[in-house]
Amino acid sequence: SSLVGQFRISGMTCAACVNSVEGILTKLPGVKRAVVALATSLGEVEYDPLVTSKEDIVNAIEDAGFDASFLQ
Ligand code: 9UX
Protein backbone atom coordinates (compact mmCIF):
# COMPACT_ATOMS: atom_id res chain seq x y z
CA SER A 1 0.00 0.00 0.00
CA SER A 2 1.07 3.60 -0.34
CA LEU A 3 0.74 6.92 1.43
CA VAL A 4 0.16 10.36 -0.04
CA GLY A 5 1.85 13.36 1.54
CA GLN A 6 1.85 17.05 0.79
CA PHE A 7 4.89 19.23 1.26
CA ARG A 8 5.82 22.87 0.97
CA ILE A 9 8.91 23.60 -1.09
CA SER A 10 10.89 26.82 -1.35
CA GLY A 11 13.60 27.92 -3.72
CA MET A 12 11.88 27.06 -6.99
CA THR A 13 11.90 29.96 -9.40
CA CYS A 14 11.18 28.50 -12.83
CA ALA A 15 9.47 25.64 -14.63
CA ALA A 16 12.77 23.79 -14.98
CA CYS A 17 12.99 23.63 -11.20
CA VAL A 18 9.60 21.92 -11.16
CA ASN A 19 10.74 19.37 -13.72
CA SER A 20 13.96 18.82 -11.78
CA VAL A 21 12.19 18.19 -8.47
CA GLU A 22 9.58 15.94 -10.04
CA GLY A 23 12.31 13.99 -11.84
CA ILE A 24 14.39 13.53 -8.69
CA LEU A 25 11.40 12.36 -6.67
CA THR A 26 10.04 10.06 -9.34
CA LYS A 27 13.44 8.32 -9.55
CA LEU A 28 13.66 7.89 -5.78
CA PRO A 29 13.05 4.25 -4.80
CA GLY A 30 9.58 3.81 -3.33
CA VAL A 31 8.10 6.93 -4.90
CA LYS A 32 5.21 6.15 -7.23
CA ARG A 33 4.09 9.64 -8.20
CA ALA A 34 5.26 13.20 -7.57
CA VAL A 35 3.83 16.54 -8.63
CA VAL A 36 5.02 20.02 -7.72
CA ALA A 37 3.32 23.36 -8.38
CA LEU A 38 5.44 26.44 -8.88
CA ALA A 39 2.60 28.92 -8.21
CA THR A 40 1.66 27.52 -4.80
CA SER A 41 5.05 26.13 -3.71
CA LEU A 42 3.25 22.91 -2.84
CA GLY A 43 3.99 19.35 -3.83
CA GLU A 44 2.37 15.97 -3.45
CA VAL A 45 4.05 12.61 -3.41
CA GLU A 46 2.69 9.07 -3.33
CA TYR A 47 5.14 6.65 -1.76
CA ASP A 48 5.55 3.21 -0.26
CA PRO A 49 6.39 3.72 3.44
CA LEU A 50 8.12 0.32 3.52
CA VAL A 51 10.67 1.60 0.99
CA THR A 52 11.08 5.31 1.65
CA SER A 53 10.01 7.98 4.14
CA LYS A 54 9.18 11.65 4.46
CA GLU A 55 12.72 12.16 5.76
CA ASP A 56 14.24 10.48 2.68
CA ILE A 57 12.01 12.55 0.42
CA VAL A 58 12.93 15.82 2.13
CA ASN A 59 16.62 14.89 2.00
CA ALA A 60 16.41 14.22 -1.74
CA ILE A 61 14.77 17.59 -2.33
CA GLU A 62 17.35 19.36 -0.17
CA ASP A 63 20.21 17.60 -1.98
CA ALA A 64 18.86 19.24 -5.13
CA GLY A 65 19.17 22.67 -3.51
CA PHE A 66 15.62 23.36 -2.33
CA ASP A 67 14.05 23.48 1.11
CA ALA A 68 11.07 21.27 1.82
CA SER A 69 8.85 20.31 4.73
CA PHE A 70 5.82 18.08 4.92
CA LEU A 71 2.49 19.51 5.97
CA GLN A 72 0.81 18.23 9.19
MO1 9UX B 1 15.32 27.61 -13.27
MO2 9UX B 1 15.56 26.19 -10.93
O1 9UX B 1 16.47 28.70 -14.35
O2 9UX B 1 16.93 25.53 -9.77
S1 9UX B 1 16.04 25.46 -12.96
S2 9UX B 1 15.83 28.46 -11.30
Short mmCIF file of N, CA and C in Angstrom, two decimals, residues 2-72:
data_model
loop_
_atom_site.label_atom_id
_atom_site.label_comp_id
_atom_site.label_asym_id
_atom_site.label_seq_id
_atom_site.Cartn_x
_atom_site.Cartn_y
_atom_site.Cartn_z
N SER A 2 0.28 2.38 -0.24
CA SER A 2 1.07 3.60 -0.34
C SER A 2 0.42 4.73 0.44
N LEU A 3 1.21 5.72 0.74
CA LEU A 3 0.74 6.92 1.43
C LEU A 3 0.86 8.09 0.48
N VAL A 4 0.05 9.11 0.71
CA VAL A 4 0.16 10.36 -0.04
C VAL A 4 0.46 11.46 0.95
N GLY A 5 1.49 12.24 0.67
CA GLY A 5 1.85 13.36 1.54
C GLY A 5 2.01 14.64 0.75
N GLN A 6 1.66 15.74 1.41
CA GLN A 6 1.85 17.05 0.79
C GLN A 6 3.01 17.77 1.47
N PHE A 7 3.78 18.48 0.68
CA PHE A 7 4.89 19.23 1.26
C PHE A 7 4.96 20.63 0.67
N ARG A 8 5.55 21.52 1.44
CA ARG A 8 5.82 22.87 0.97
C ARG A 8 7.28 22.91 0.55
N ILE A 9 7.55 23.56 -0.57
CA ILE A 9 8.91 23.60 -1.09
C ILE A 9 9.27 25.04 -1.42
N SER A 10 10.45 25.46 -1.03
CA SER A 10 10.89 26.82 -1.35
C SER A 10 12.18 26.77 -2.16
N GLY A 11 12.40 27.82 -2.91
CA GLY A 11 13.60 27.92 -3.72
C GLY A 11 13.39 27.66 -5.19
N MET A 12 12.16 27.29 -5.57
CA MET A 12 11.88 27.06 -6.99
C MET A 12 11.53 28.40 -7.64
N THR A 13 12.19 28.69 -8.74
CA THR A 13 11.90 29.96 -9.40
C THR A 13 11.50 29.81 -10.86
N CYS A 14 11.59 28.64 -11.43
CA CYS A 14 11.18 28.50 -12.83
C CYS A 14 10.65 27.10 -13.10
N ALA A 15 10.10 26.92 -14.29
CA ALA A 15 9.47 25.64 -14.63
C ALA A 15 10.50 24.51 -14.67
N ALA A 16 11.75 24.84 -14.97
CA ALA A 16 12.77 23.79 -14.98
C ALA A 16 13.02 23.25 -13.59
N CYS A 17 12.87 24.10 -12.59
CA CYS A 17 12.99 23.63 -11.20
C CYS A 17 11.92 22.59 -10.91
N VAL A 18 10.71 22.86 -11.37
CA VAL A 18 9.60 21.92 -11.16
C VAL A 18 9.93 20.58 -11.79
N ASN A 19 10.40 20.62 -13.03
CA ASN A 19 10.74 19.37 -13.72
C ASN A 19 11.86 18.65 -12.99
N SER A 20 12.84 19.41 -12.49
CA SER A 20 13.96 18.82 -11.78
C SER A 20 13.50 18.11 -10.51
N VAL A 21 12.67 18.79 -9.72
CA VAL A 21 12.19 18.19 -8.47
C VAL A 21 11.33 16.97 -8.75
N GLU A 22 10.44 17.09 -9.72
CA GLU A 22 9.58 15.94 -10.04
C GLU A 22 10.41 14.77 -10.54
N GLY A 23 11.45 15.06 -11.33
CA GLY A 23 12.31 13.99 -11.84
C GLY A 23 13.07 13.30 -10.73
N ILE A 24 13.63 14.09 -9.82
CA ILE A 24 14.39 13.53 -8.69
C ILE A 24 13.49 12.64 -7.85
N LEU A 25 12.30 13.13 -7.54
CA LEU A 25 11.40 12.36 -6.67
C LEU A 25 10.91 11.10 -7.35
N THR A 26 10.57 11.22 -8.62
CA THR A 26 10.04 10.06 -9.34
C THR A 26 11.09 8.95 -9.44
N LYS A 27 12.37 9.32 -9.47
CA LYS A 27 13.44 8.32 -9.55
C LYS A 27 13.79 7.73 -8.20
N LEU A 28 13.33 8.37 -7.12
CA LEU A 28 13.66 7.89 -5.78
C LEU A 28 12.95 6.55 -5.52
N PRO A 29 13.69 5.54 -5.06
CA PRO A 29 13.05 4.25 -4.80
C PRO A 29 11.87 4.40 -3.84
N GLY A 30 10.77 3.79 -4.18
CA GLY A 30 9.58 3.81 -3.33
C GLY A 30 8.61 4.91 -3.67
N VAL A 31 9.02 5.86 -4.52
CA VAL A 31 8.10 6.93 -4.90
C VAL A 31 7.36 6.53 -6.16
N LYS A 32 6.05 6.57 -6.10
CA LYS A 32 5.21 6.15 -7.23
C LYS A 32 4.79 7.32 -8.10
N ARG A 33 4.67 8.50 -7.49
CA ARG A 33 4.09 9.64 -8.20
C ARG A 33 4.52 10.89 -7.45
N ALA A 34 4.90 11.94 -8.20
CA ALA A 34 5.26 13.20 -7.57
C ALA A 34 4.85 14.35 -8.47
N VAL A 35 4.18 15.33 -7.89
CA VAL A 35 3.83 16.54 -8.63
C VAL A 35 4.16 17.75 -7.77
N VAL A 36 4.65 18.79 -8.41
CA VAL A 36 5.02 20.02 -7.72
C VAL A 36 4.42 21.18 -8.48
N ALA A 37 3.91 22.17 -7.74
CA ALA A 37 3.32 23.36 -8.38
C ALA A 37 4.14 24.59 -8.03
N LEU A 38 4.62 25.24 -9.07
CA LEU A 38 5.44 26.44 -8.88
C LEU A 38 4.64 27.56 -8.22
N ALA A 39 3.39 27.76 -8.66
CA ALA A 39 2.60 28.92 -8.21
C ALA A 39 2.28 28.86 -6.72
N THR A 40 2.07 27.66 -6.21
CA THR A 40 1.66 27.52 -4.80
C THR A 40 2.80 27.08 -3.89
N SER A 41 3.93 26.69 -4.48
CA SER A 41 5.05 26.13 -3.71
C SER A 41 4.65 24.88 -2.93
N LEU A 42 3.69 24.14 -3.49
CA LEU A 42 3.25 22.91 -2.84
C LEU A 42 3.54 21.71 -3.73
N GLY A 43 3.77 20.58 -3.09
CA GLY A 43 3.99 19.35 -3.83
C GLY A 43 3.24 18.21 -3.18
N GLU A 44 3.03 17.17 -3.97
CA GLU A 44 2.37 15.97 -3.45
C GLU A 44 3.14 14.75 -3.95
N VAL A 45 3.31 13.82 -3.05
CA VAL A 45 4.05 12.61 -3.41
C VAL A 45 3.31 11.39 -2.89
N GLU A 46 3.25 10.36 -3.73
CA GLU A 46 2.69 9.07 -3.33
C GLU A 46 3.86 8.11 -3.19
N TYR A 47 3.96 7.47 -2.02
CA TYR A 47 5.14 6.65 -1.76
C TYR A 47 4.80 5.42 -0.94
N ASP A 48 5.68 4.44 -1.05
CA ASP A 48 5.55 3.21 -0.26
C ASP A 48 6.35 3.40 1.03
N PRO A 49 5.68 3.46 2.18
CA PRO A 49 6.39 3.72 3.44
C PRO A 49 7.29 2.56 3.88
N LEU A 50 7.20 1.41 3.22
CA LEU A 50 8.12 0.32 3.52
C LEU A 50 9.46 0.52 2.81
N VAL A 51 9.48 1.40 1.82
CA VAL A 51 10.67 1.60 0.99
C VAL A 51 11.33 2.95 1.27
N THR A 52 10.52 3.98 1.44
CA THR A 52 11.08 5.31 1.65
C THR A 52 10.26 6.03 2.73
N SER A 53 10.63 7.26 3.02
CA SER A 53 10.01 7.98 4.14
C SER A 53 9.95 9.47 3.81
N LYS A 54 9.20 10.20 4.61
CA LYS A 54 9.18 11.65 4.46
C LYS A 54 10.59 12.22 4.61
N GLU A 55 11.35 11.67 5.55
CA GLU A 55 12.72 12.16 5.76
C GLU A 55 13.57 11.94 4.50
N ASP A 56 13.49 10.75 3.91
CA ASP A 56 14.24 10.48 2.68
C ASP A 56 13.83 11.44 1.57
N ILE A 57 12.53 11.69 1.48
CA ILE A 57 12.01 12.55 0.42
C ILE A 57 12.50 13.98 0.61
N VAL A 58 12.43 14.47 1.85
CA VAL A 58 12.93 15.82 2.13
C VAL A 58 14.43 15.90 1.85
N ASN A 59 15.18 14.87 2.24
CA ASN A 59 16.62 14.89 2.00
C ASN A 59 16.94 14.94 0.51
N ALA A 60 16.18 14.21 -0.30
CA ALA A 60 16.41 14.22 -1.74
C ALA A 60 16.14 15.59 -2.33
N ILE A 61 15.09 16.24 -1.85
CA ILE A 61 14.77 17.59 -2.33
C ILE A 61 15.86 18.57 -1.91
N GLU A 62 16.33 18.43 -0.67
CA GLU A 62 17.35 19.36 -0.17
C GLU A 62 18.69 19.13 -0.86
N ASP A 63 18.98 17.88 -1.23
CA ASP A 63 20.21 17.60 -1.98
C ASP A 63 20.19 18.32 -3.32
N ALA A 64 18.99 18.56 -3.85
CA ALA A 64 18.86 19.24 -5.13
C ALA A 64 18.90 20.76 -4.98
N GLY A 65 18.99 21.24 -3.74
CA GLY A 65 19.17 22.67 -3.51
C GLY A 65 17.92 23.43 -3.12
N PHE A 66 16.86 22.70 -2.74
CA PHE A 66 15.62 23.36 -2.33
C PHE A 66 15.34 23.01 -0.87
N ASP A 67 14.49 23.79 -0.25
CA ASP A 67 14.05 23.48 1.11
C ASP A 67 12.64 22.90 1.04
N ALA A 68 12.39 21.88 1.83
CA ALA A 68 11.07 21.27 1.82
C ALA A 68 10.68 20.82 3.21
N SER A 69 9.38 20.88 3.49
CA SER A 69 8.85 20.31 4.73
C SER A 69 7.45 19.80 4.48
N PHE A 70 7.15 18.66 5.08
CA PHE A 70 5.82 18.08 4.92
C PHE A 70 4.80 18.84 5.74
N LEU A 71 3.59 18.90 5.25
CA LEU A 71 2.49 19.51 5.97
C LEU A 71 1.99 18.51 7.02
N GLN A 72 1.35 19.01 8.06
CA GLN A 72 0.81 18.23 9.19
C GLN A 72 1.88 17.81 10.19
#
